[in-house]
Amino acid sequence: INRPRFEPSTYSPFESALTPRQREVLDLIAQGLCNKRIARTLNIAEATTKAHIYAIFRTLAVANRTQAVLRAKTTGVLSMKLW
C-alpha cells in the first residue's frame, strides 16, 4: 500500500483555511515533489500547482516550501507518520 508520509491531523486554525486541493499539494510538497511532479500527480497544469503553492504560502504566512511544511507540521495541518 502506498501511503503518504504525512496525513491530516487534529484541528488547526490553518486547516480550515486551506482547500482540500491545497492540502493535497502541501502533502506532496512535504514528500519532496517538485512542481512538475505535483502537477502530473494531481493531473493539473504546472501553473495551477504554482497558484496553489502561492496560496498556501499566503495562508500559512511563509516564504518557502520548507517553512510551509514546518508550519503545517507544528500547527497540526500535517502530522508525520512513522514509516
XYZ file of C-alpha atoms in Angstrom:
83
model
C 0.000 0.000 0.000
C 1.380 3.402 -0.972
C 0.666 5.780 1.860
C 1.749 9.405 2.062
C 4.362 10.231 4.651
C 2.163 12.970 6.057
C -1.530 12.963 6.847
C -4.078 15.429 8.208
C -4.004 15.687 11.968
C -6.226 17.204 14.643
C -7.878 20.591 14.155
C -5.665 23.550 13.312
C -6.776 27.116 12.529
C -4.879 26.805 9.231
C -6.574 23.523 8.415
C -9.915 25.082 7.541
C -8.195 27.936 5.683
C -6.646 25.558 3.135
C -8.769 23.989 0.429
C -8.694 20.205 0.071
C -6.601 20.592 -3.099
C -4.155 22.906 -1.333
C -3.785 20.298 1.391
C -3.039 17.681 -1.282
C -0.401 19.969 -2.793
C 1.074 20.645 0.649
C 1.277 16.913 1.319
C 3.151 16.398 -1.942
C 5.481 19.300 -1.125
C 6.171 17.590 2.205
C 7.098 14.454 0.273
C 9.668 16.476 -1.657
C 7.988 16.557 -5.063
C 8.812 19.372 -7.494
C 6.073 21.481 -9.103
C 6.108 19.488 -12.339
C 5.745 16.177 -10.487
C 2.950 17.576 -8.282
C 1.126 18.727 -11.428
C 1.462 15.311 -13.041
C 0.404 13.500 -9.877
C -2.731 15.625 -9.476
C -3.403 15.857 -13.228
C -3.338 19.658 -13.207
C -1.277 22.280 -15.041
C 2.048 23.310 -13.556
C 0.757 26.917 -13.433
C -2.167 25.711 -11.311
C 0.289 23.984 -8.986
C 2.212 27.237 -8.622
C -1.026 29.091 -7.862
C -1.879 26.572 -5.131
C 1.610 26.876 -3.652
C 1.382 30.675 -3.633
C -1.994 30.457 -1.852
C -0.539 28.003 0.686
C 2.363 30.379 1.383
C -0.056 33.289 1.931
C -2.357 31.266 4.172
C 0.457 29.874 6.297
C 2.350 33.219 6.242
C 5.590 31.661 4.990
C 8.080 32.417 2.220
C 9.188 28.982 1.004
C 8.350 25.288 0.811
C 10.419 24.284 3.826
C 8.736 26.881 6.020
C 5.323 25.775 4.729
C 5.940 22.141 5.692
C 7.337 23.112 9.093
C 4.410 25.454 9.800
C 1.928 22.802 8.709
C 3.642 20.231 10.918
C 3.849 22.471 14.006
C 0.255 23.681 13.659
C -1.166 20.210 13.103
C -2.216 20.616 9.473
C 0.116 17.716 8.638
C 1.432 15.117 11.001
C 4.356 12.867 10.203
C 3.528 9.207 10.005
C 6.030 6.643 11.088
C 7.154 4.521 8.163
